[in-house]
Coordinates of C-alpha atoms and ligand atoms in Angstrom, one line a residue:
X1 CA 0.2 -0.1 -0.1
X2 CA 1.3 3.1 -1.1
X3 CA -0.7 5.5 0.9
X4 CA 0.6 6.3 4.7
X5 CA -1.1 6.4 8.0
X6 CA -0.5 8.7 11.1
X7 CA 1.7 10.9 9.7
X8 CA 0.8 13.3 13.1
X9 CA 1.2 11.2 15.7
X10 CA 3.9 12.1 18.6
X11 CA 5.2 8.7 17.7
X12 CA 5.8 9.4 14.3
X13 CA 7.8 13.0 14.7
X14 CA 10.0 10.7 17.4
X15 CA 11.2 8.1 14.8
X16 CA 11.0 11.1 12.3
X17 CA 13.4 12.8 14.4
X18 CA 15.9 9.9 15.0
X19 CA 16.0 9.2 11.3
X20 CA 17.2 12.9 11.0
X21 CA 19.9 12.8 13.9
X22 CA 21.2 9.6 12.8
X23 CA 20.0 8.1 15.6
X24 CA 18.4 5.2 13.6
X25 CA 19.1 4.3 10.0
X26 CA 16.0 2.4 9.3
X27 CA 13.2 2.2 11.7
X28 CA 11.8 -1.5 12.4
X29 CA 8.6 -1.7 14.8
X30 CA 6.7 -5.1 15.4
X31 CA 3.1 -6.1 16.0
X32 CA 3.2 -8.5 18.5
X33 CA -0.4 -10.6 19.0
X34 CA -0.7 -13.1 21.8
X35 CA -2.1 -15.6 19.8
X36 CA -4.7 -16.1 22.8
X37 CA -8.1 -14.8 20.6
X38 CA -8.8 -12.9 17.7
X39 CA -7.8 -9.2 16.6
X40 CA -10.1 -6.5 17.2
X41 CA -10.1 -3.0 16.9
X42 CA -8.4 -1.6 19.8
X43 CA -5.4 -3.7 17.3
X44 CA -6.0 -2.6 14.8
X45 CA -5.0 1.3 15.9
X46 CA -1.9 -0.4 17.0
X47 CA -1.6 -2.6 13.6
X48 CA -2.1 1.2 11.8
X49 CA 0.4 2.8 13.7
X50 CA 3.1 -0.1 13.3
X51 CA 2.9 -1.4 10.6
X52 CA 1.9 3.1 9.5
X53 CA 5.1 4.0 10.2
X54 CA 7.4 1.3 8.8
X55 CA 5.3 2.0 5.7
X56 CA 5.6 5.8 6.5
X57 CA 9.2 5.8 6.6
X58 CA 10.4 3.1 4.4
X59 CA 11.4 0.8 7.8
X60 CA 9.9 -2.6 8.6
X61 CA 7.2 -4.2 10.5
X62 CA 7.7 -7.2 12.3
X63 CA 4.6 -9.7 13.1
X64 CA 5.9 -11.5 16.2
X65 CA 3.5 -13.8 18.0
X66 CA 4.6 -12.9 22.1
X67 CA 3.4 -16.8 22.8
X68 CA 4.4 -17.4 26.3
X69 CA 1.0 -19.1 27.9
X70 CA 0.7 -22.1 25.7
X71 CA -2.1 -23.4 27.4
X72 CA -4.1 -20.5 26.4
X73 CA -2.9 -19.6 22.8
X74 CA -3.9 -21.5 19.4
X75 CA -3.1 -22.4 15.9
X76 CA -6.2 -21.0 15.1
X77 CA -5.9 -17.9 16.3
X78 CA -2.9 -17.5 14.8
X79 CA -4.1 -18.1 11.7
X80 CA -7.1 -15.8 12.3
X81 CA -4.3 -12.9 12.7
X82 CA -1.6 -13.5 10.3
X83 CA -4.8 -13.7 7.7
X84 CA -6.0 -10.2 9.9
X85 CA -3.4 -8.0 9.2
X86 CA -3.0 -9.5 5.6
X87 CA -7.1 -8.4 5.1
X88 CA -6.1 -5.0 6.1
X89 CA -3.6 -4.0 3.6
X90 CA -0.3 -5.0 5.9
X91 CA 2.7 -7.0 4.9
X92 CA 5.1 -8.1 7.8
X93 CA 9.0 -7.7 7.3
X94 CA 10.1 -11.4 6.5
X95 CA 8.9 -14.0 7.9
X96 CA 6.2 -14.4 10.8
X97 CA 8.3 -14.2 14.0
X98 CA 7.4 -15.9 17.5
X99 CA 8.4 -15.3 20.8
X100 CA 9.0 -19.2 21.6
X101 CA 11.6 -18.7 18.7
X102 CA 14.0 -17.3 21.2
X103 CA 13.4 -20.1 24.0
X104 CA 16.8 -21.3 23.8
X105 CA 18.6 -17.8 23.7
X106 CA 16.0 -16.7 26.4
X107 CA 17.4 -19.1 28.4
X108 CA 20.5 -18.4 28.2
X109 CA 20.1 -15.3 29.2
X110 CA 18.6 -16.6 32.3
X111 CA 21.4 -18.1 33.0
X112 CA 22.9 -14.8 32.3
X113 CA 21.6 -13.2 35.0
X114 CA 21.8 -16.2 37.8
X115 CA 25.8 -16.0 36.9
X116 CA 26.0 -12.0 37.3
X117 CA 23.7 -12.3 40.3
X118 CA 20.7 -10.8 39.7
X119 CA 18.4 -13.9 39.4
X120 CA 16.9 -16.6 41.9
X121 CA 15.2 -19.8 42.3
X122 CA 12.6 -18.7 44.5
X123 CA 10.8 -22.0 46.0
X124 CA 8.4 -19.6 48.2
X125 CA 4.6 -21.0 47.4
X126 CA 2.5 -18.9 45.3
X127 CA 0.6 -17.8 48.3
X128 CA 3.5 -17.2 50.4
X129 CA 5.0 -15.1 47.6
X130 CA 2.2 -13.0 47.5
X131 CA 2.1 -12.6 50.9
X132 CA 5.9 -11.5 50.3
X133 CA 5.3 -9.1 47.4
X134 CA 3.2 -6.8 49.9
X135 CA 1.1 -4.1 47.7
X136 CA 1.6 -0.4 47.1
X137 CA 1.5 1.2 50.6
X138 CA 3.1 -1.5 52.1
X139 CA 6.9 -2.5 50.9
X140 CA 8.0 -6.6 50.4
X141 CA 10.1 -8.6 51.9
X142 CA 12.5 -10.5 50.5
X143 CA 12.0 -14.4 49.8
X144 CA 14.0 -16.7 52.3
X145 CA 15.6 -17.9 48.9
X146 CA 16.9 -14.9 47.6
X147 CA 20.7 -15.4 48.6
X148 CA 20.8 -19.1 47.3
X149 CA 24.3 -19.1 46.1
X150 CA 25.2 -19.0 41.9
X151 CA 26.1 -22.9 41.5
X152 CA 22.4 -24.1 43.6
X153 CA 20.3 -21.4 41.8
X154 CA 22.2 -22.8 38.6
X155 CA 21.7 -26.8 39.9
X156 CA 17.8 -25.6 40.7
X157 CA 17.2 -23.8 37.0
X158 CA 18.3 -26.4 35.6
X159 CA 16.2 -29.1 37.1
X160 CA 13.5 -27.4 36.9
X161 CA 14.0 -27.5 33.1
X162 CA 14.8 -31.2 33.0
X163 CA 10.9 -31.7 34.6
X164 CA 12.0 -32.7 38.1
X165 CA 9.4 -30.2 39.6
X166 CA 5.5 -30.2 39.4
X167 CA 3.9 -26.7 38.3
X168 CA 4.2 -24.0 40.7
X169 CA 7.4 -25.5 43.2
X170 CA 9.2 -23.1 41.8
X171 CA 10.6 -19.9 39.8
X172 CA 13.0 -18.2 38.6
X173 CA 13.0 -14.2 40.3
X174 CA 15.2 -11.1 38.6
X175 CA 17.0 -10.2 41.8
X176 CA 15.7 -6.4 41.9
X177 CA 14.3 -4.2 45.0
X178 CA 11.5 -5.8 47.1
X179 CA 10.9 -1.8 47.9
X180 CA 11.0 -0.2 45.1
X181 CA 7.2 1.6 44.5
X182 CA 7.2 0.1 41.6
X183 CA 5.3 -3.5 41.9
X184 CA 7.0 -4.4 39.0
X185 CA 10.7 -4.2 40.0
X186 CA 9.8 -6.0 43.5
X187 CA 11.8 -9.4 42.4
X188 CA 9.1 -10.7 39.2
X189 CA 9.2 -14.1 38.1
X190 CA 11.7 -14.6 34.9
X191 CA 9.9 -18.5 34.4
X192 CA 7.6 -20.7 36.2
X193 CA 6.8 -24.3 35.2
X194 CA 3.9 -25.0 32.9
X195 CA 3.8 -29.0 32.2
X196 CA 2.1 -28.5 28.4
X197 CA 2.5 -28.7 25.5
X198 CA 3.4 -25.4 23.7
X199 CA 2.0 -25.2 19.7
X200 CA 5.7 -24.0 18.3
X201 CA 7.5 -25.6 20.4
X202 CA 5.7 -29.1 21.3
X203 CA 7.0 -31.2 24.3
X204 CA 10.3 -29.8 24.6
X205 CA 9.9 -27.0 27.3
X206 CA 8.3 -27.5 30.5
X207 CA 9.2 -24.0 31.8
X208 CA 8.4 -20.9 30.6
X209 CA 9.4 -17.1 30.9
X210 CA 7.0 -15.0 31.6
X211 CA 5.4 -12.0 28.8
X212 CA 7.9 -9.5 31.2
X213 CA 11.0 -11.4 30.8
X214 CA 10.3 -12.0 27.2
X215 CA 8.6 -8.6 25.0
X216 CA 11.8 -6.8 26.2
X217 CA 14.3 -9.4 24.6
X218 CA 12.0 -10.4 21.7
X219 CA 12.5 -6.7 21.0
X220 CA 16.2 -6.4 20.6
X221 CA 16.9 -9.5 19.4
X222 CA 14.4 -8.7 16.3
X223 CA 16.6 -5.0 16.7
X224 CA 13.0 -3.3 16.6
X225 CA 13.9 0.6 17.6
X226 CA 11.1 2.0 18.4
X227 CA 8.6 -0.2 20.4
X228 CA 5.4 1.2 20.4
X229 CA 2.6 -0.4 23.3
X230 CA -0.3 0.9 24.7
X231 CA -0.4 2.9 28.2
X232 CA -0.5 -0.1 30.6
X233 CA 3.3 -1.1 29.9
X234 CA 4.2 2.0 31.5
X235 CA 4.6 0.8 34.1
X236 CA 6.6 -2.2 33.0
X237 CA 9.3 -0.5 30.4
X238 CA 11.7 0.5 34.1
X239 CA 11.7 -3.5 34.3
X240 CA 12.0 -4.2 30.3
X241 CA 14.8 -1.6 30.1
X242 CA 16.8 -3.8 33.4
X243 CA 17.0 -6.7 31.6
X244 CA 18.0 -5.3 28.7
X245 CA 20.8 -3.5 30.5
X246 CA 22.1 -6.7 32.7
X247 CA 21.7 -8.8 29.4
X248 CA 24.7 -8.7 26.3
X249 CA 21.5 -8.0 23.7
X250 CA 22.5 -6.8 20.3
X251 CA 19.8 -4.2 20.6
X252 CA 18.6 -1.8 23.1
X253 CA 14.7 -0.6 21.7
X254 CA 12.8 2.1 23.0
X255 CA 9.0 1.4 24.8
X256 CA 7.1 4.7 23.4
X257 CA 3.1 4.2 25.0
X258 CA 0.2 5.3 23.5
X259 CA -3.5 5.4 24.7
X260 CA -5.3 2.3 23.9
X261 CA -8.6 2.5 21.5
X262 CA -12.0 2.4 23.4
X263 CA -15.6 2.4 22.0
X264 CA -18.3 2.5 23.7
X265 CA -21.2 0.6 23.1
X266 CA -18.1 -2.2 22.5
X267 CA -15.8 -4.6 24.8
X268 CA -12.1 -4.6 23.3
X269 CA -11.0 -6.9 25.2
X270 CA -9.7 -10.8 23.9
X271 CA -11.5 -12.5 27.1
X272 CA -14.3 -10.7 26.9
X273 CA -14.8 -11.4 23.0
X274 CA -14.3 -15.0 24.1
X275 CA -16.2 -15.4 26.8
X276 CA -19.5 -14.2 23.9
X277 CA -17.8 -16.7 21.7
X278 CA -17.9 -19.8 24.9
X279 CA -21.3 -18.7 25.8
X280 CA -22.9 -19.1 22.1
X281 CA -24.3 -15.6 22.8
X282 CA -22.6 -14.8 19.0
X283 CA -22.0 -17.2 16.0
X284 CA -18.5 -17.1 16.8
X285 CA -15.9 -14.6 16.6
X286 CA -15.8 -13.4 13.2
X287 CA -20.0 -12.9 14.0
X288 CA -20.5 -10.0 12.0
X289 CA -22.3 -7.9 15.9
X290 CA -18.4 -8.9 16.9
X291 CA -15.9 -6.0 16.9
X292 CA -13.3 -8.2 15.8
X293 CA -11.7 -7.5 12.5
X294 CA -12.7 -10.7 11.1
X295 CA -16.3 -10.1 12.4
X296 CA -16.4 -6.4 10.9
X297 CA -15.1 -8.0 7.7
X298 CA -17.9 -10.5 7.6
X299 CA -20.3 -7.1 8.4
X300 CA -19.4 -5.4 5.5
X301 CA -16.5 -3.9 6.9
X302 CA -13.0 -2.8 3.9
X303 CA -9.9 -2.2 4.8
X304 CA -9.9 0.9 3.8
X305 CA -12.5 2.4 6.5
X306 CA -11.3 0.3 9.1
X307 CA -7.9 2.4 8.3
X308 CA -9.6 5.8 8.1
X309 CA -11.1 5.6 11.1
X310 CA -7.0 5.4 13.0
X311 CA -6.5 7.6 11.0
X312 CA -9.4 10.0 12.0
X313 CA -9.3 9.0 15.7
X314 CA -5.3 9.6 16.1
X315 CA -2.5 8.8 18.5
X316 CA -2.5 10.1 21.5
X317 CA -1.3 9.2 24.9
X318 CA -4.5 10.0 26.2
X319 CA -7.1 6.9 27.1
X320 CA -10.3 8.2 26.2
X321 CA -13.4 7.0 24.9
X322 CA -14.2 7.0 20.9
X323 CA -17.8 7.3 20.1
X324 CA -18.9 4.4 17.9
X325 CA -20.5 7.1 15.1
X326 CA -17.2 7.8 14.5
X327 CA -16.5 4.1 12.9
X328 CA -19.6 4.1 11.5
X329 CA -18.6 8.0 10.1
X330 CA -15.7 6.4 8.3
X331 CA -17.4 3.0 7.6
X332 CA -20.8 4.6 5.6
X333 CA -18.1 7.8 3.4
X334 CA -16.1 4.2 2.0
X335 CA -19.4 3.1 1.5
X336 CA -21.4 5.1 -0.1
X337 CA -18.0 6.8 -2.5
X338 CA -17.6 2.9 -3.5
X339 CA -20.6 0.1 -2.8
X340 CA -22.1 -0.3 -6.0
X341 CA -25.5 -0.3 -5.9
X342 CA -28.6 -2.7 -6.4
X343 CA -32.2 -2.9 -5.6
X344 CA -33.6 -5.4 -3.7
X345 CA -37.7 -5.4 -1.9
X346 CA -37.6 -6.3 1.7
X347 CA -41.2 -5.7 2.4
X348 CA -42.9 -6.5 -1.0
X349 CA -46.0 -5.8 -2.6
X350 CA -46.9 -6.6 -5.5
X351 CA -47.8 -4.3 -8.4
X352 CA -49.4 -5.4 -11.8
X353 CA -48.7 -3.2 -15.3
X354 CA -51.6 -3.2 -16.8
X355 CA -50.8 -2.1 -19.8
X356 CA -48.2 -4.4 -19.9
X357 CA -48.4 -8.0 -22.9
X358 CA -49.2 -10.7 -20.2
X359 CA -45.6 -12.0 -21.2
X360 CA -43.5 -9.2 -22.0
X361 CA -39.8 -9.4 -21.2
X362 CA -37.6 -6.3 -21.5
X363 CA -34.0 -6.2 -20.2
X364 CA -33.1 -3.0 -18.6
X365 CA -29.3 -2.2 -18.0
X366 CA -27.9 0.0 -15.5
X367 CA -25.3 0.8 -14.3
X368 CA -24.1 -0.1 -10.8
X369 CA -22.5 2.8 -9.7
X370 CA -23.5 6.5 -10.3
X371 CA -20.1 7.9 -10.4
X372 CA -17.5 5.1 -10.7
X373 CA -17.1 2.5 -13.8
X374 CA -18.3 -0.5 -12.0
X375 CA -19.8 -2.1 -14.8
X376 CA -23.6 -2.6 -15.6
X377 CA -25.9 -4.9 -14.9
X378 CA -29.2 -6.2 -16.6
X379 CA -32.6 -6.0 -14.8
X380 CA -35.7 -7.7 -16.3
X381 CA -38.7 -5.7 -16.3
X382 CA -42.2 -7.6 -16.1
X383 CA -45.4 -7.3 -16.3
X384 CA -45.6 -8.0 -12.1
X385 CA -42.9 -6.5 -10.1
X386 CA -42.3 -6.2 -6.4
X387 CA -42.0 -3.0 -4.4
X388 CA -42.0 -2.2 -0.7
X389 CA -45.0 -2.1 0.7
X390 CA -44.0 1.3 2.6
X391 CA -43.9 2.9 -0.8
X392 CA -47.6 2.8 -1.3
X393 CA -50.8 4.4 0.5
X394 CA -54.5 4.3 -0.4
X395 CA -55.1 7.8 -0.3
X396 CA -52.6 10.6 -1.8
X397 CA -51.7 13.1 1.6
X398 CA -48.7 16.0 2.0
X399 CA -46.6 13.7 4.3
X400 CA -46.4 10.7 1.7
X401 CA -46.2 12.8 -1.3
X402 CA -43.5 10.9 -2.7
X403 CA -45.5 7.9 -2.1
X404 CA -47.5 5.8 -4.7
X405 CA -51.5 5.7 -4.9
X406 CA -54.0 6.0 -6.9
X407 CA -53.9 8.8 -9.9
X408 CA -50.4 9.6 -9.2
X409 CA -46.7 8.3 -10.9
X410 CA -43.6 7.3 -9.2
X411 CA -40.5 6.6 -11.6
X412 CA -39.7 3.0 -11.4
X413 CA -35.3 3.3 -10.5
X414 CA -33.4 2.9 -14.3
X415 CA -36.6 2.3 -15.1
X416 CA -40.6 3.7 -16.4
X417 CA -43.1 5.8 -14.6
X418 CA -46.1 4.0 -13.7
X419 CA -49.4 5.3 -12.9
X420 CA -51.2 3.3 -10.2
X421 CA -55.1 3.3 -10.8
X422 CA -56.0 0.8 -8.2
X423 CA -55.4 -1.6 -6.0
X424 CA -56.9 -5.1 -4.2
X425 CA -57.1 -6.4 -0.3
X426 CA -57.5 -9.2 1.6
X427 CA -60.2 -10.7 3.7
X428 CA -57.8 -8.6 6.2
X429 CA -57.7 -5.3 4.9
X430 CA -54.1 -5.7 4.2
X431 CA -53.3 -4.6 0.2
X432 CA -52.0 -7.6 -1.5
X433 CA -52.1 -5.8 -4.6
X434 CA -51.4 -2.8 -6.7
X435 CA -52.6 -2.2 -10.5
X436 CA -50.9 0.3 -12.8
X437 CA -50.4 1.3 -16.1
X438 CA -46.7 2.5 -17.6
X439 CA -46.8 6.6 -18.5
X440 CA -43.2 6.5 -20.1
X441 CA -41.5 4.5 -22.5
X442 CA -38.4 6.2 -22.7
X443 CA -36.1 4.7 -19.8
X444 CA -34.3 7.3 -16.7
X445 CA -35.0 10.4 -16.0
X446 CA -36.9 12.5 -18.5
X447 CA -35.7 16.4 -18.5
X448 CA -39.0 17.4 -20.0
X449 CA -40.4 15.7 -16.6
X450 CA -43.5 16.1 -18.3
X451 CA -45.5 13.5 -16.5
X452 CA -44.4 14.8 -13.1
X453 CA -43.8 11.9 -11.0
X454 CA -43.9 11.5 -7.8
X455 CA -41.0 10.1 -7.1
X456 CA -38.1 7.3 -7.7
X457 CA -39.3 3.7 -6.1
X458 CA -36.9 0.6 -6.5
X459 CA -38.6 -2.2 -7.6
X460 CA -37.9 -6.2 -8.1
X461 CA -39.2 -8.4 -10.9
X462 CA -41.6 -10.5 -9.4
X463 CA -41.1 -13.0 -11.7
X464 CA -37.3 -12.9 -11.8
X465 CA -36.6 -11.8 -8.4
X466 CA -34.8 -14.1 -6.3
X467 CA -35.5 -14.7 -2.7
X468 CA -32.4 -14.2 -0.2
X469 CA -31.8 -14.1 3.6
X470 CA -31.2 -11.1 5.1
X471 CA -29.2 -11.0 8.7
X472 CA -30.2 -7.5 10.0
X473 CA -27.8 -6.6 13.1
X474 CA -28.2 -4.0 15.6
X475 CA -25.8 -3.3 18.7
X476 CA -24.9 -6.5 20.7
X477 CA -24.5 -4.5 23.9
X478 CA -27.3 -1.6 25.3
X479 CA -24.7 -0.6 27.5
X480 CA -22.8 2.6 26.8
X481 CA -19.9 1.4 28.6
X482 CA -20.4 -2.2 29.0
X483 CA -17.7 -3.1 31.0
X484 CA -17.5 0.1 32.7
X485 CA -19.6 -0.1 35.3
X486 CA -20.1 -1.8 38.0
X487 CA -22.0 -5.1 36.4
X488 CA -21.1 -7.3 33.9
X489 CA -20.8 -6.9 30.7
X490 CA -23.0 -9.7 29.9
X491 CA -26.0 -8.1 32.0
X492 CA -25.9 -5.8 29.1
X493 CA -26.1 -8.0 26.1
X494 CA -28.6 -7.1 23.5
X495 CA -31.1 -10.3 22.9
X496 CA -32.6 -8.6 20.1
X497 CA -29.3 -8.0 18.0
X498 CA -30.4 -10.2 15.4
X499 CA -33.0 -10.8 13.2
X500 CA -33.1 -13.0 9.7
X501 CA -35.9 -11.5 7.2
X502 CA -35.7 -12.2 3.4
X503 CA -36.1 -9.7 0.4
X504 CA -36.9 -10.1 -3.1
X505 CA -33.3 -9.4 -4.7
X506 CA -32.9 -8.5 -8.4
X507 CA -31.2 -11.4 -10.1
X508 CA -27.8 -10.1 -10.7
X509 CA -27.4 -10.0 -6.8
X510 CA -27.2 -13.7 -6.3
X511 CA -24.3 -13.7 -8.4
X512 CA -22.8 -11.4 -6.8
X513 CA -19.2 -12.5 -5.0
X514 CA -19.8 -13.0 -1.4
X515 CA -17.7 -10.1 0.9
X516 CA -19.2 -7.5 -1.7
X517 CA -21.0 -5.2 -0.2
X518 CA -23.8 -3.0 -1.9
X519 CA -25.9 0.0 -1.3
X520 CA -29.4 -1.4 -2.1
X521 CA -30.9 1.2 -3.1
X522 CA -33.1 3.2 -0.5
X523 CA -32.3 -0.3 1.7
X524 CA -28.7 0.9 3.7
X525 CA -25.6 -0.8 2.9
X526 CA -25.7 -5.0 2.5
X527 CA -22.7 -7.0 2.5
X528 CA -22.8 -10.9 0.8
X529 CA -21.7 -13.2 3.5
X530 CA -18.6 -14.6 3.2
X531 CA -18.9 -18.1 4.6
X532 CA -23.1 -18.7 3.5
X533 CA -23.6 -17.1 0.3
X534 CA -23.7 -18.6 -2.3
X535 CA -25.6 -17.8 -6.0
X536 CA -28.8 -21.1 -4.8
X537 CA -28.7 -19.7 -1.3
X538 CA -28.0 -15.9 -1.2
X539 CA -27.8 -14.3 2.0
X540 CA -26.8 -11.1 2.9
X541 CA -26.1 -9.0 5.9
X542 CA -27.0 -5.3 7.3
X543 CA -23.8 -3.3 7.1
X544 CA -24.9 -0.3 7.9
X545 CA -28.1 2.2 7.6
X546 CA -28.3 4.4 4.9
X547 CA -28.1 8.0 7.0
X548 CA -26.5 8.7 10.6
X549 CA -29.5 8.4 12.5
X550 CA -29.4 4.5 10.8
X551 CA -26.6 4.0 13.3
X552 CA -25.2 0.6 13.6
X553 CA -25.8 0.2 16.6
X554 CA -29.4 1.1 17.1
X555 CA -31.8 -0.6 18.9
Ligands
ATP1 P1 -6.7 -8.3 25.0 O1 -7.0 -7.1 26.2 O2 -7.4 -7.8 24.2 O3 -5.8 -9.3 25.3 P2 -4.2 -7.2 24.6 O4 -3.8 -5.7 25.0 O5 -3.5 -8.5 26.0 O6 -5.3 -7.2 24.5 P3 -2.2 -8.6 22.9 O7 -2.2 -9.7 21.5 O8 -1.2 -8.4 23.6 O9 -3.4 -8.2 23.7 O10 -1.7 -7.1 21.7 C1 -1.3 -7.2 20.5 C2 -0.9 -4.9 20.8 O11 -2.2 -4.9 20.4 C3 -0.2 -4.8 22.0 O12 0.7 -3.6 21.2 C4 -1.4 -3.9 22.7 O13 -0.9 -3.1 23.6 C5 -1.8 -3.6 21.4 N1 -3.5 -3.5 21.5 C6 -5.0 -4.3 21.9 N2 -6.0 -3.6 22.4 C7 -5.4 -2.6 22.2 C8 -6.0 -1.5 22.4 N3 -7.9 -1.4 22.8 N4 -5.7 0.1 21.1 C9 -4.7 -0.3 21.4 N5 -3.7 -1.0 21.5 C10 -4.0 -2.0 21.4
MG2 MG1 -3.9 -9.7 26.6

C-alpha cells in the first residue's frame, strides 16, 4: 500500500527526529499479539500505527506472536491474526516470528542473570509469594531463597528445565528490589514451571518465560528501534530496561506508550470477546456483530474504512473513549463512495402493470454506480413487479407525497414512470396488489419531466426476483459503557441483536461475490455473507443504514 498513515502522531514525530539525527538508520517496529484470541478493533489501531510507521518511513514492521502462555494459545488464533493483518493491507517483514523462536536464547539469558547474581530460584508457594510481595502501601519482604548461591540456582534451574518439579513448585525470579515503589520491580518472576505442550515448541519445554521477561528481549533480538505499546505497559518499562541493561542483547529498543482505543457500546478485550463466543451469544469470533476484525469484515467493513477510522482517531498518550459514530462515519463514507448500487425489496407488494402484455420481458441495463465505473447489470422488467409496502398509500397525503397512490405517478429506478390505478385488499384489509399503467416509454430521467412523477422507487421483477436471506443486526451490547460500570458486561447483551428476514433481490445480486457490499437503494448497505452466501441461496448481512440516524448500534 502506498498511502501513509498517522503522519501527525507523536510517535511518528519521534521516528522522524531519530532518523534525522542519525540515532537510527532504519525504523523497525513490530506488532506483537498474543495468539489467545482474535484481533479486535483496538488491535487495528496498534496495527495501523506500527505498520503505518514502517510504511511511512520506509522501514519494516514485524509480526511477532508473543506466545508465552501455551495453555491459552492456539494455531487457530495464529492463522486468524495473520489473515486479519493481511486483509487490512499490511505486509510484515520476512517470516512471521514467535517469541518461542527465542526460547533457547531466553534460557541462556536467564543463566546469565543467575551467574551475575541477578536472578534466583525461589521456592515460596504462590500464596506465600503474594504475601511477600507486599502492596502499594506496604513494601515487600525478601524471599528466604533470595540468597541462594549461584551454583545452587544453576542446579535448581537446570532441574526445573529437566522436569523434576511440579507446576508452581519453584520459579526463577529477578533480584531487583522488594521495596521498590514499582511493583513490577519487586523481584518479578522470569520463569515458571508449566507441564504443558506448546503449539510451536511441542514438549521441548516445561518451563516458560513470563511475558515481561520475553517481550523486551524479543524486541532487542529483532533490533526493533521503536517498541510501541499501550499505556498499561508504562510501569513495565523500567523492568524491560533493567533486563536489557543486564543482558548481552544485540540492540536496545526504546519503548513508547500510547492510549488504547476504547469504543462506547463495545468491549475490546479478547477475554470478554471469548466469553461471548464460548457462551454462544454470537455464532463465533467472526460473527458480524463482533468488534473483531474478522467480524467487522463479515459485517461489510472494508480495510480502507478501518484504516481511515484509525487515522481519524489519531494516536495520543490519552486514554479516552471514542464514539462508535466515528467508526460508522468512516464506514459509511467509504461505502457511499465505493459500493455498487443494487435493488432489493424487503417488504414486497405486487404491482401489476395492466397496460403491459402478459409475457412482456425486457432487460433494462443500469450502471452499478452513479459515478464510478463499476460496470453494469441487467434487470428483467416484467408485467408484475414488487415494490416496498411502505411505498404505496391508499390515499394521497402531503406527508406521503413521494409515495405511490391511486392516480399518482412514480418513476421506477432505472425504469419507466407508472401511474397507479387501483388496488386489491385481502380479507384482513391489507393491500396485496396494486394495479398500474405504464406512462412513459423512455428509460431514465425525463429532462422535460412532463409526467411529473412523485418520487423514485426501487423495485424488482416479481417473476425474476430471487429470494434472499437478510440478517439484520443491531447493537450487541446495549449499554454505552458495558464493561466500565459495576455490573458484568454480559448483563448488557441485547437479546434482539439479530433478526433474520427475507428480501426479493434483483437477479444479478445472486451472483455477487461473497464479501461484496452493495447499497440496496433506499434501504441500506448490505454485504454478501462471506461464509454462507451462494447463488442458489443468497445471504446478505446488514452492514449499516444509509443515514446517520440509522446507526449500526441502534436498538
Ligand atoms: P486484550 O486485552 O484484548 O487481550 P492485549 O493488549 O492483551 O489485548 P495483545 O495480543 O497483547 O492483546 O496485543 C497486541 C498489541 O495490540 C499490543 O501492543 C497491545 O498494546 C495492542 N492493543 C491491544 N488492545 C488495544 C487497544 N484497545 N487499543 C490499541 N492497541 C491495543
Ligand atoms: Mg492480554
